[in-house]
Short mmCIF file of C-alpha atoms and ligand atoms in Angstrom, two decimals:
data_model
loop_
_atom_site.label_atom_id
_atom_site.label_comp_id
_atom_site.label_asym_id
_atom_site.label_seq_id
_atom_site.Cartn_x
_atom_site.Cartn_y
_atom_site.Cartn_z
CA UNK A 303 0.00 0.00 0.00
CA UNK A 304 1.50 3.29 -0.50
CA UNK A 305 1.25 5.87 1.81
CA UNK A 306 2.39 9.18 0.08
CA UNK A 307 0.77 10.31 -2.90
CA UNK A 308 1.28 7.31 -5.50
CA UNK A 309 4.50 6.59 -7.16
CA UNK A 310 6.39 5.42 -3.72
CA UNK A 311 7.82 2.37 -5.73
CA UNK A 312 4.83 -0.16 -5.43
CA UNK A 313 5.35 -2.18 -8.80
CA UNK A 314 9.04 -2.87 -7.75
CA UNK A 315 7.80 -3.92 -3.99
CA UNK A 316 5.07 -5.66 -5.47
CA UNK A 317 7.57 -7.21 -7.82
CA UNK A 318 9.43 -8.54 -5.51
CA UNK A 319 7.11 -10.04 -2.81
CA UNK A 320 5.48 -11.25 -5.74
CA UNK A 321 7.10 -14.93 -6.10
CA UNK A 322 6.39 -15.55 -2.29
CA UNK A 323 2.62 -15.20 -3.09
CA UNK A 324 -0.04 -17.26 -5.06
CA UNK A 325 -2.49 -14.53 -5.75
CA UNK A 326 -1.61 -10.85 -6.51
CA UNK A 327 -4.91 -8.46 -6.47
CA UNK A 328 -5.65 -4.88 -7.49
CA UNK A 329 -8.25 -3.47 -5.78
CA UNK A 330 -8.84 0.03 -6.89
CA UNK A 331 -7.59 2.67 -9.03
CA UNK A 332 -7.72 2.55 -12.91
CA UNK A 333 -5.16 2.85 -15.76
CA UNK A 334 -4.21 6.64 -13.89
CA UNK A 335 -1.58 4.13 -12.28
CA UNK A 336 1.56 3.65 -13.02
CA UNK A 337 3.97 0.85 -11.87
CA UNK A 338 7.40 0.80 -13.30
CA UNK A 339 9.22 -2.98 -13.08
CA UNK A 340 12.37 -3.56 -14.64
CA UNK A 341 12.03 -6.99 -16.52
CA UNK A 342 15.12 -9.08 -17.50
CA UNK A 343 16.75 -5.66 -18.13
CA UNK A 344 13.80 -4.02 -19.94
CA UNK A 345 11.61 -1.15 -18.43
CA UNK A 346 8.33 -1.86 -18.36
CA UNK A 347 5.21 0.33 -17.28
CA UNK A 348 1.87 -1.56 -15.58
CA UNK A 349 -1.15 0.86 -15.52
CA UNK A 350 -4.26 -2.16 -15.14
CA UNK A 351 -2.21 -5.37 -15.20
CA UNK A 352 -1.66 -6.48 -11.35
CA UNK A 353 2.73 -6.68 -10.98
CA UNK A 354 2.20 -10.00 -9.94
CA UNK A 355 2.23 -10.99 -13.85
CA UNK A 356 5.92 -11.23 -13.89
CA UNK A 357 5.97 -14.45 -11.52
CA UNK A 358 4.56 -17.36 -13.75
CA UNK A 359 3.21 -19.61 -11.22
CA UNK A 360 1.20 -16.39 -9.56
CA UNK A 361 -2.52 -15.76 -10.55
CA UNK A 362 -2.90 -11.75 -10.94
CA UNK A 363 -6.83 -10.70 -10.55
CA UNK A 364 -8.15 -7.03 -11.45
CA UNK A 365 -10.81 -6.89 -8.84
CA UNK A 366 -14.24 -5.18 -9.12
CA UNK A 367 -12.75 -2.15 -7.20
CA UNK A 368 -10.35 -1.10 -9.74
CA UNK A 369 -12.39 0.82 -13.16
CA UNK A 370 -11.87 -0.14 -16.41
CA UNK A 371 -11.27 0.97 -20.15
CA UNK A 372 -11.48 -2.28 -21.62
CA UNK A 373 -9.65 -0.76 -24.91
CA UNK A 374 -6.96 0.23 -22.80
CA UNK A 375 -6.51 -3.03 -20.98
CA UNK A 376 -6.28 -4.92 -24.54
CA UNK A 377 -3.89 -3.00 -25.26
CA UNK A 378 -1.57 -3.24 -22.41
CA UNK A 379 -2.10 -6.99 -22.30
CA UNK A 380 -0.90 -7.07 -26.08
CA UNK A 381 2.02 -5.23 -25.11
CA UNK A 382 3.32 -7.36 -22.25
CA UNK A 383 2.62 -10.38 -24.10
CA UNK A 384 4.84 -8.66 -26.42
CA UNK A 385 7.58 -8.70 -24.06
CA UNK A 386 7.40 -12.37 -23.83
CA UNK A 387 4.97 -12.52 -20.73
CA UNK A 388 2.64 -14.77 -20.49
CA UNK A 389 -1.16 -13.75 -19.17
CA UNK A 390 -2.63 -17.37 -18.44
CA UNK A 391 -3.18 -16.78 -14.85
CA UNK A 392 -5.23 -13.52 -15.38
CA UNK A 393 -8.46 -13.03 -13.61
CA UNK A 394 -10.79 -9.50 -14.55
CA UNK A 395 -13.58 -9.24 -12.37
CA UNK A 396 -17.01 -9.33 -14.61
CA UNK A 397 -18.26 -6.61 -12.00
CA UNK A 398 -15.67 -4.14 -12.32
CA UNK A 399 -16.87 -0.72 -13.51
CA UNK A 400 -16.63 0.46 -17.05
CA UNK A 401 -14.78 3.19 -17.75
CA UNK A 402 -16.14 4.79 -21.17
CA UNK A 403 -15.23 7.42 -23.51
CA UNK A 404 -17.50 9.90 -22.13
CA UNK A 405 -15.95 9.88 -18.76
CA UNK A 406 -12.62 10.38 -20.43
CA UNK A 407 -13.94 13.55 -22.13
CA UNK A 408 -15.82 14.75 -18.38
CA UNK A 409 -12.94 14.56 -17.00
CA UNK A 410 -11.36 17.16 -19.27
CA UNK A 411 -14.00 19.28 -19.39
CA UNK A 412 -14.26 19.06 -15.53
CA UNK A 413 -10.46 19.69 -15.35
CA UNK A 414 -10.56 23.08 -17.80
CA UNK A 415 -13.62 24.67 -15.82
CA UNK A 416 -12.47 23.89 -12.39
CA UNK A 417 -11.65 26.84 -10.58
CA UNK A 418 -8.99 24.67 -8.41
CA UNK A 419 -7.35 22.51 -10.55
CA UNK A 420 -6.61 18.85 -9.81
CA UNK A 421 -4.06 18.08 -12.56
CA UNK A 422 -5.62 14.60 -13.14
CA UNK A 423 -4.64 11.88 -15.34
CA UNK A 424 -7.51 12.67 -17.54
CA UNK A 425 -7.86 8.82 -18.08
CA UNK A 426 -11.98 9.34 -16.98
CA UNK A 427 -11.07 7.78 -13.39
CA UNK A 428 -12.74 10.42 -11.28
CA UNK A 429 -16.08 10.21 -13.80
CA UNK A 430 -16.53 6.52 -13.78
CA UNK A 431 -16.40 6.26 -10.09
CA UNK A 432 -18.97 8.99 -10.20
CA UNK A 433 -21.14 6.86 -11.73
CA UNK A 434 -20.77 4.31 -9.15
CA UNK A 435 -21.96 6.43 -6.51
CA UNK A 436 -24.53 7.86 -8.60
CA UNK A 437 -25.83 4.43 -9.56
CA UNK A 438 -25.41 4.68 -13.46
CA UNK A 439 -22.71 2.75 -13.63
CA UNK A 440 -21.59 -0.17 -16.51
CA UNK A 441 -19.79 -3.31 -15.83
CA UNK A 442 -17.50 -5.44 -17.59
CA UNK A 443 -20.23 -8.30 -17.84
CA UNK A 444 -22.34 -5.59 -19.69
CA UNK A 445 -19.67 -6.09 -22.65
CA UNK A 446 -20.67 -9.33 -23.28
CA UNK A 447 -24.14 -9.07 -24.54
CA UNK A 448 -24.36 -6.00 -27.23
CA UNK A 449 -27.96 -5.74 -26.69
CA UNK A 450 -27.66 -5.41 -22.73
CA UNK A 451 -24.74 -2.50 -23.51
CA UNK A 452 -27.02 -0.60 -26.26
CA UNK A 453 -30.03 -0.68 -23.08
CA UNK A 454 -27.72 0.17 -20.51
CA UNK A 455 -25.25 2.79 -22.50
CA UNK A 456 -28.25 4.74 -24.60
CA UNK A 457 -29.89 6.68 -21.79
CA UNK A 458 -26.60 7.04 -19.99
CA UNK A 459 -25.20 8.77 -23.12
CA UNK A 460 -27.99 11.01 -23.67
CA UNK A 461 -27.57 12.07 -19.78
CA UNK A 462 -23.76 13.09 -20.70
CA UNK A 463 -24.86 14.94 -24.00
CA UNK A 464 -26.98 16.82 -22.03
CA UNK A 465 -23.89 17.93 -19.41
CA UNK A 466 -21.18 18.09 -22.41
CA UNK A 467 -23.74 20.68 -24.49
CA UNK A 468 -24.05 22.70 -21.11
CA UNK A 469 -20.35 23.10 -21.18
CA UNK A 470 -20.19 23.69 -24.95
CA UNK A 471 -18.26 20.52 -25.93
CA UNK A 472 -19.02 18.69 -28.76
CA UNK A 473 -21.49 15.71 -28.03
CA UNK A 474 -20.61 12.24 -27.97
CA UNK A 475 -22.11 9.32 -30.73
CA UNK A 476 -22.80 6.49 -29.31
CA UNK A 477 -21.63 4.40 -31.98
CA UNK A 478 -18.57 5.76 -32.42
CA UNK A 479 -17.24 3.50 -30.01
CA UNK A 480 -19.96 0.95 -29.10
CA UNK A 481 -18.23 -1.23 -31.82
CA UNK A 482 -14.61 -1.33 -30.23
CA UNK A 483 -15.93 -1.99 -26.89
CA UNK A 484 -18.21 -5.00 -27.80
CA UNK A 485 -14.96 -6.04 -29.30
CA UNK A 486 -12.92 -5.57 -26.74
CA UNK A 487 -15.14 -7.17 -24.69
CA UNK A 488 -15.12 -10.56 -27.06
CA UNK A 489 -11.56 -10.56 -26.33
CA UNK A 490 -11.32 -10.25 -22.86
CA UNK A 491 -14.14 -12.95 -21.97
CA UNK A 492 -11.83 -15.86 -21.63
CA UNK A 493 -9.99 -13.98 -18.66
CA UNK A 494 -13.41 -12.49 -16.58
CA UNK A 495 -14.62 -14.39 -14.03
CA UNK A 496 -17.21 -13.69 -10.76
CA UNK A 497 -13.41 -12.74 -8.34
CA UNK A 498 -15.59 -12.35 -5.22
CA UNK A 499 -16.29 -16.04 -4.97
CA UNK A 500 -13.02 -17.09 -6.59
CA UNK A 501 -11.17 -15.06 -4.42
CA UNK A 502 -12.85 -16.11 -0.95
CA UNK A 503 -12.28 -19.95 -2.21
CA UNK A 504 -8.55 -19.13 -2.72
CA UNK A 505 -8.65 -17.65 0.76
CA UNK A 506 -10.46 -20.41 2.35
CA UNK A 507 -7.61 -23.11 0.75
CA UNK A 508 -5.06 -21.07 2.79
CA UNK A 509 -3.86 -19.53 -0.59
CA UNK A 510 -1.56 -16.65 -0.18
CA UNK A 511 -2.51 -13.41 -0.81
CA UNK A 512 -0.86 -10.06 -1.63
CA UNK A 513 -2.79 -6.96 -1.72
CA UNK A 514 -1.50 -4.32 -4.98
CA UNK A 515 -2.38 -0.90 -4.27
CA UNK A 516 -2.56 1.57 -6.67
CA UNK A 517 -1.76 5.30 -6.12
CA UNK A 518 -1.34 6.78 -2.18
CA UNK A 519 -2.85 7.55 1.65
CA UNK A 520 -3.06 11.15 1.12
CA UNK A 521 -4.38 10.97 -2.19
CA UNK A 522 -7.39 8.58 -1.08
CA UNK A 523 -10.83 10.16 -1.66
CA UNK A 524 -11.71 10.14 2.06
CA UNK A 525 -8.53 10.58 4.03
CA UNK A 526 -6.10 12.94 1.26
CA UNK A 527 -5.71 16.35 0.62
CA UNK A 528 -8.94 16.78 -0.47
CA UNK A 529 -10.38 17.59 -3.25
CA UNK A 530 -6.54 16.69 -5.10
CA UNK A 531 -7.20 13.51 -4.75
CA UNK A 532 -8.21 10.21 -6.84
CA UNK A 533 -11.65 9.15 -6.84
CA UNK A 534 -11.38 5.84 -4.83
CA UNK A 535 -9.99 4.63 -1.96
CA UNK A 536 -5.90 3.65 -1.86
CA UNK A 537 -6.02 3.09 1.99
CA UNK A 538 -7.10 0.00 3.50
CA UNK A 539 -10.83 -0.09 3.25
CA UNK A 540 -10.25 -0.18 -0.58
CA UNK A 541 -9.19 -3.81 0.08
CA UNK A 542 -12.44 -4.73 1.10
CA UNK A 543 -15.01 -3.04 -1.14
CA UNK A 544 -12.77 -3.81 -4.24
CA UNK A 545 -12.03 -7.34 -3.75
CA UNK A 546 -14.99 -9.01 -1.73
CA UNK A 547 -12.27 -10.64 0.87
CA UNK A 548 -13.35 -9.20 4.60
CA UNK A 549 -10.75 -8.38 6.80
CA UNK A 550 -10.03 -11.95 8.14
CA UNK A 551 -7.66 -11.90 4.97
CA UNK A 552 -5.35 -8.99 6.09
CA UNK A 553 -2.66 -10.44 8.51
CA UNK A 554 -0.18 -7.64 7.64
CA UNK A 555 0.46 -4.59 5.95
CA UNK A 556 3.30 -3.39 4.39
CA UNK A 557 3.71 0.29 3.47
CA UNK A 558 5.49 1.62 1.26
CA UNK A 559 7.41 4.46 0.80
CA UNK A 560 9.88 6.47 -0.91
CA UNK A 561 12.97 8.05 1.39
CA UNK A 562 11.96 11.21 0.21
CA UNK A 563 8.54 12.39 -0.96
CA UNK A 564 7.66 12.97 -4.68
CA UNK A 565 3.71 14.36 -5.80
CA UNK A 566 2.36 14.13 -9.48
CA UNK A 567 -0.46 16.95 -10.01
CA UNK A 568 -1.69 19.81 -7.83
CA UNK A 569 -2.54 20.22 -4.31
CA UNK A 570 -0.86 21.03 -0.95
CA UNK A 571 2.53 19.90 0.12
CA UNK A 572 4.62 20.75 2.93
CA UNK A 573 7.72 19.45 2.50
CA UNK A 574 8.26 20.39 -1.04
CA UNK A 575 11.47 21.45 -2.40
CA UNK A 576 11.23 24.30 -5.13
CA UNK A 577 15.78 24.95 -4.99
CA UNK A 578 18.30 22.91 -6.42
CA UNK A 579 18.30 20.11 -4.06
CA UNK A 580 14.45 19.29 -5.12
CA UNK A 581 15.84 19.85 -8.78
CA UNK A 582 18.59 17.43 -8.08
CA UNK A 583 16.80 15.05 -6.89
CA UNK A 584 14.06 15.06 -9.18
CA UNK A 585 17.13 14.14 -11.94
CA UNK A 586 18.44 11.66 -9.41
CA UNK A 587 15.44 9.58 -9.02
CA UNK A 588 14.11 10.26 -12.37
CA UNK A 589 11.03 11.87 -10.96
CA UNK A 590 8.70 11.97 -14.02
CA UNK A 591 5.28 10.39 -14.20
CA UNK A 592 5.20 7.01 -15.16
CA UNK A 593 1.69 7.09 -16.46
CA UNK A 594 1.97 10.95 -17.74
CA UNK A 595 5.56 12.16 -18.20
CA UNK A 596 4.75 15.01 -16.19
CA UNK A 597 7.63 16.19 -14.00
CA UNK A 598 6.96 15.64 -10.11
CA UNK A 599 6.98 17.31 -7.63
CA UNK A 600 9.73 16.86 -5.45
CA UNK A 601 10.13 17.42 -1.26
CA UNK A 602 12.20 15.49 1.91
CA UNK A 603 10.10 12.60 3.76
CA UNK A 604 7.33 14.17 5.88
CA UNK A 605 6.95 11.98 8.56
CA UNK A 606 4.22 13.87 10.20
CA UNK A 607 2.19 12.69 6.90
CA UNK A 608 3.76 9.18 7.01
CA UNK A 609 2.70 8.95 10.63
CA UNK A 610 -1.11 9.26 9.64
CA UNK A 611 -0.41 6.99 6.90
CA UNK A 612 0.53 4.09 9.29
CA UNK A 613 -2.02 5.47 11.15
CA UNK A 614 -5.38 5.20 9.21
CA UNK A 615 -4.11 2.14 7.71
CA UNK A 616 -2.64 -0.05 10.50
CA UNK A 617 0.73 -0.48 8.65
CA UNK A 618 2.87 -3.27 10.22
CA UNK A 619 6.32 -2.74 8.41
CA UNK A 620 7.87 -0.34 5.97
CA UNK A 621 8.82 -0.78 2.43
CA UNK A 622 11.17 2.32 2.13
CA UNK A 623 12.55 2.85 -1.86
CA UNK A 624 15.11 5.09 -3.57
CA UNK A 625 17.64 5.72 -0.44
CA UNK A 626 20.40 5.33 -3.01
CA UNK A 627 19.07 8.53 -4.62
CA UNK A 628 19.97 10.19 -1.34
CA UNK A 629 23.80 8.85 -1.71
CA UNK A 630 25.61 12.47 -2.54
CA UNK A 631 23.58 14.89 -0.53
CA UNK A 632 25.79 16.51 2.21
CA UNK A 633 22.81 17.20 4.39
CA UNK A 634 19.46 15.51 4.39
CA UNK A 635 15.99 16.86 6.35
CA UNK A 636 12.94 14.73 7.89
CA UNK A 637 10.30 16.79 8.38
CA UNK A 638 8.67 16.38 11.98
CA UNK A 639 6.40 18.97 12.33
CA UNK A 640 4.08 21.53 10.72
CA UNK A 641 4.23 25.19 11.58
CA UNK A 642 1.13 27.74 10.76
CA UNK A 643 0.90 31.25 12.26
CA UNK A 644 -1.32 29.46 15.22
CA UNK A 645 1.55 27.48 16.35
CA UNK A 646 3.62 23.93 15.86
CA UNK A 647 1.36 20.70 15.32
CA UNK A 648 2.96 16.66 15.04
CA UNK A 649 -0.69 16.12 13.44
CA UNK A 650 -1.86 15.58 9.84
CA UNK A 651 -5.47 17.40 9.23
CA UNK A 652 -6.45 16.86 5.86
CA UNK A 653 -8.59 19.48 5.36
CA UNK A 654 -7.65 22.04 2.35
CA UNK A 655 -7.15 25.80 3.99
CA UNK A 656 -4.91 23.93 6.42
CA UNK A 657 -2.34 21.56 5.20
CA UNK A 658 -1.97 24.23 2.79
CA UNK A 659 -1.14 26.99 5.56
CA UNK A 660 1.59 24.77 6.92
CA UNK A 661 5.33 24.55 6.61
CA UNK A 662 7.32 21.80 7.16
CA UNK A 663 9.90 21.85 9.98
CA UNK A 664 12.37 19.50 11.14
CA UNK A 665 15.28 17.65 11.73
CA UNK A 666 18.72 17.37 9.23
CA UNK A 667 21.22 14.86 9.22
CA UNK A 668 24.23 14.54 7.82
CA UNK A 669 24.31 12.82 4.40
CA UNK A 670 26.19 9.51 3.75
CA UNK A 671 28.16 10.22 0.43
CA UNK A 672 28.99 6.42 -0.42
CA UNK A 673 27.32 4.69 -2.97
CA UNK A 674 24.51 2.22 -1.46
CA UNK A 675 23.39 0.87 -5.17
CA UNK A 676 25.42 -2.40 -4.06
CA UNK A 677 24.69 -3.39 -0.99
CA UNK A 678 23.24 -6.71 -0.35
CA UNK A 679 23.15 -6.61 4.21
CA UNK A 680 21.58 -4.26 6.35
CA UNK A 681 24.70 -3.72 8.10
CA UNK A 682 26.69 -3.47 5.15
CA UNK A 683 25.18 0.19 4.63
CA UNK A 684 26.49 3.55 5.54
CA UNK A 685 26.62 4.47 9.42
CA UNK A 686 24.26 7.92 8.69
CA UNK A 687 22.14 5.95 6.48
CA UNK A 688 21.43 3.56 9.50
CA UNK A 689 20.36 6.52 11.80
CA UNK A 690 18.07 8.40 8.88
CA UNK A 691 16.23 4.62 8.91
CA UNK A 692 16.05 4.63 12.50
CA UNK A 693 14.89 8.22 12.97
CA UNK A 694 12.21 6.69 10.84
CA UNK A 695 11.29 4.04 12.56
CA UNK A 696 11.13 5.49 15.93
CA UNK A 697 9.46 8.84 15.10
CA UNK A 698 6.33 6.21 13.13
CA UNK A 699 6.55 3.62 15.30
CA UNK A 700 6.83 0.39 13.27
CA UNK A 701 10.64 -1.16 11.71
CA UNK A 702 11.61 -1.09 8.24
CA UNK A 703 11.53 -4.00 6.74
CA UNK A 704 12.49 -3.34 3.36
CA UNK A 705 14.77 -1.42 1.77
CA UNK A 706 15.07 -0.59 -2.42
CA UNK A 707 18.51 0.77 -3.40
CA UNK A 708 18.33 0.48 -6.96
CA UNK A 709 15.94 -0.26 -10.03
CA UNK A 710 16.46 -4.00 -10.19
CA UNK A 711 14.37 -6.46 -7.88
CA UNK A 712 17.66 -8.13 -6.70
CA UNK A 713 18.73 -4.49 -5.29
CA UNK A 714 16.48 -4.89 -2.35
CA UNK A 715 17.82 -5.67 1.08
CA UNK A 716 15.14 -7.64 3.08
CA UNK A 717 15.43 -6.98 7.37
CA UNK A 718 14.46 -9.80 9.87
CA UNK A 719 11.86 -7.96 11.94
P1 IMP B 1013 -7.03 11.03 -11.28
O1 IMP B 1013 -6.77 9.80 -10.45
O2 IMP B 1013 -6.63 10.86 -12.71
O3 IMP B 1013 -8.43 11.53 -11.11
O4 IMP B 1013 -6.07 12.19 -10.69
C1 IMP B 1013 -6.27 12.77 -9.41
C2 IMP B 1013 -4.92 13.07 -8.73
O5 IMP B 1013 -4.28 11.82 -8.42
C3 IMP B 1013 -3.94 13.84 -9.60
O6 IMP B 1013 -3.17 14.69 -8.76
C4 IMP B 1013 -3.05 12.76 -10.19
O7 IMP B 1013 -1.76 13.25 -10.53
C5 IMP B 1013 -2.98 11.80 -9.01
N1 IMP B 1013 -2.71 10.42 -9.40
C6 IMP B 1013 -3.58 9.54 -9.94
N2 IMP B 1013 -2.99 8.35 -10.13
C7 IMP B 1013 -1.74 8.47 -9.70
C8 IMP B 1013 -0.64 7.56 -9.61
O8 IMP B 1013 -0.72 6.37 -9.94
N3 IMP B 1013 0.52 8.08 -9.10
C9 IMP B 1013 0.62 9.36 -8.68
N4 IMP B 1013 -0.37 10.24 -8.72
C10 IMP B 1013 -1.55 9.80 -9.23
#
């Protein structure tokens, strides 16, 4: 689970838990994800695909939490299978939630009238969920029967015409993309299956199970920096409603993190660093979105926001990437506090005309400058290195259990807790 906003390094931690697991699951989120692995040497970019795919004997299941552009899935299947992976053990919920090409164009127009702008992915995420809520909502079972998609797609077109002409867009014809999803749907039968009860009979033959979340904590729809935030539910209660498992599956939680703190989009930020040490390590850690290209946002770890993180989720152990990225600095901060003109607060309060007010404060430590790309044991790694990771652990309260030094999944060093 990731508890910053997205892009802590899930698809490598994923990646490499992975082969000690017989089910991987995504449970929410949409193609507005982005999960970098680095395959036999090649780069390659997840957005719907659960990371578990790499590991042959693992079955990877898109549960009916996570939206979907059936187009776009196609076409990210086709491309991995281009890479010479192999997607027989690939489950697709029939009741996930369609995402269609009208939500797509919402979430544009949304985006250009806003007066506060998100900076979404524009991939239709926030608009399908919207549907959910609002009850209108298409599911990937609807694809299989053209007649039940014309009945269930017709009015729900005409209600977006009606919101797109208000806005002066141009309207939407149904059939210019009824065909392709039909299609698409044709295609992706063979892999769609009722995950609920799979899943639970997995559970209930002592199957193992790892839990892929997509995006962060603080972007999650009830708990993040609201409203620049995704449309669903990245902390823990996202398991639940988008996988049908109830919490007797959780028996740990692993969060993950980055060793500094990156953010795609808009939206408040109180450790951000707008000098040449947020510039440098933007280059350093190759800080560009995976799903977007758009440069992020760069700032040290906050650990007052990490602390509500492992907070509202019940994290058990830390997953903490990128420290190599950290290798040169001469002086490195952890931010421990917030300061507003009404005083100094250890607390993270999500609401907007707050966490916006607020300035970081805290601690720095003196860098490490030696290369940690190579180590293999925990106490093979710098001295100051040592005492950034257990700052960390003390000021959150739980160990770090994991640590990513590098791109690879072999440059991971893996703590007895
Ligand atoms: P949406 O999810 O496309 O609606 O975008 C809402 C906010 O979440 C924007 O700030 C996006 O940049 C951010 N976001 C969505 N998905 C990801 C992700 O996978 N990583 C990082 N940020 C994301």
């Amino acid at each position: 689970m990731g508890l910053q906003w997205g892009d802590e390094g899930k698809g490598k931690a994923i990646d490499f838990l992975a082969s000690d697991y017989e089910v991987v699951i995504r449970y929410q989120g949409g193609h507005n994800a982005g999960h970098t692995i680095y395959f036999k040497g090649k780069k390659i970019v997840l957005h719907l695909l659960p990371s578990g795919i790499f590991s042959p004997e693992t079955v990877s299941v898109i549960g009916n939490g996570v939206v979907i552009n059936p187009v776009e899935l196609l076409k990210e299947m086709k491309a991995v299978e281009n890479s010479g992976i192999k997607l027989d053990n690939l489950i697709l919920s029939s009741m996930a939630p369609l995402i269609l090409p009208m939500h797509q164009k919402l979430d544009m127009i949304y985006e250009n009238s806003r007066y506060i702008k998100i900076g979404t992915t524009k991939r239709g995420i926030g608009p399908a969920y919207e549907d959910l809520t609002g009850r209108r909502s298409l599911f990937v079972k609807d694809l299989f029967d053209r007649d039940i998609f014309l009945r269930k797609v017709k009015p729900l077109n005409e209600y977006y015409n009606r919101i797109v002409e208000v806005y002066g867009g141009e309207k939407i014809d149904m059939y210019s993309y009824v065909d392709s999803y039909i299609e698409a749907g044709a295609d992706l039968k063979k892999y769609t299956k009722d995950t609920v009860y799979l899943l639970n009979s997995l559970f209930n033959k002592g199957k193992k199970i790892l839990f892929e979340g997509a995006q962060g904590s603080l972007l999650d729809i009830n708990f993040g920096t609201f409203p620049y935030v995704t449309s669903s539910n990245p902390t823990v209660g996202g398991i639940f409603t988008g996988s049908g498992l109830s919490h007797k599956a959780l028996d740990k939680i692993i969060g993950v993190t980055k060793a500094y703190t990156t953010r795609v989009g808009g939206g408040p930020f109180p450790s951000e660093l707008t000098d040449s040490t947020g510039e440098y390590l933007r280059k350093k850690g190759n800080e560009f979105g995976a799903t977007t290209g758009r440069p992020r946002r760069v700032g040290w770890l906050d650990l007052v926001a990490l602390k509500y993180a492992v907070m509202i989720n019940g994290v058990d152990s830390l997953f903490l990437t990128k420290l190599d990225v950290l290798d040169d600095l001469d002086e490195i901060k952890l931010i421990t506090s917030y300061k507003d003109i009404s005083g100094e607060s250890k607390e993270f309060i999500s609401y907007l005309e707050y966490i916006e007010s607020v300035k970081g404060i805290g601690n720095s430590f003196p860098g490490w400058k030696e290369r940690t790309d190579q180590v293999v044991k925990y106490t093979d790694l710098p001295v100051n290195s040592k005492r950034y990771i257990k700052f960390i652990e003390d000021y959150v309260g739980i160990p770090v259990e994991f640590i990513s030094n590098g791109v690879k999944r072999d440059q991971t060093i893996r703590r007895s807790i």
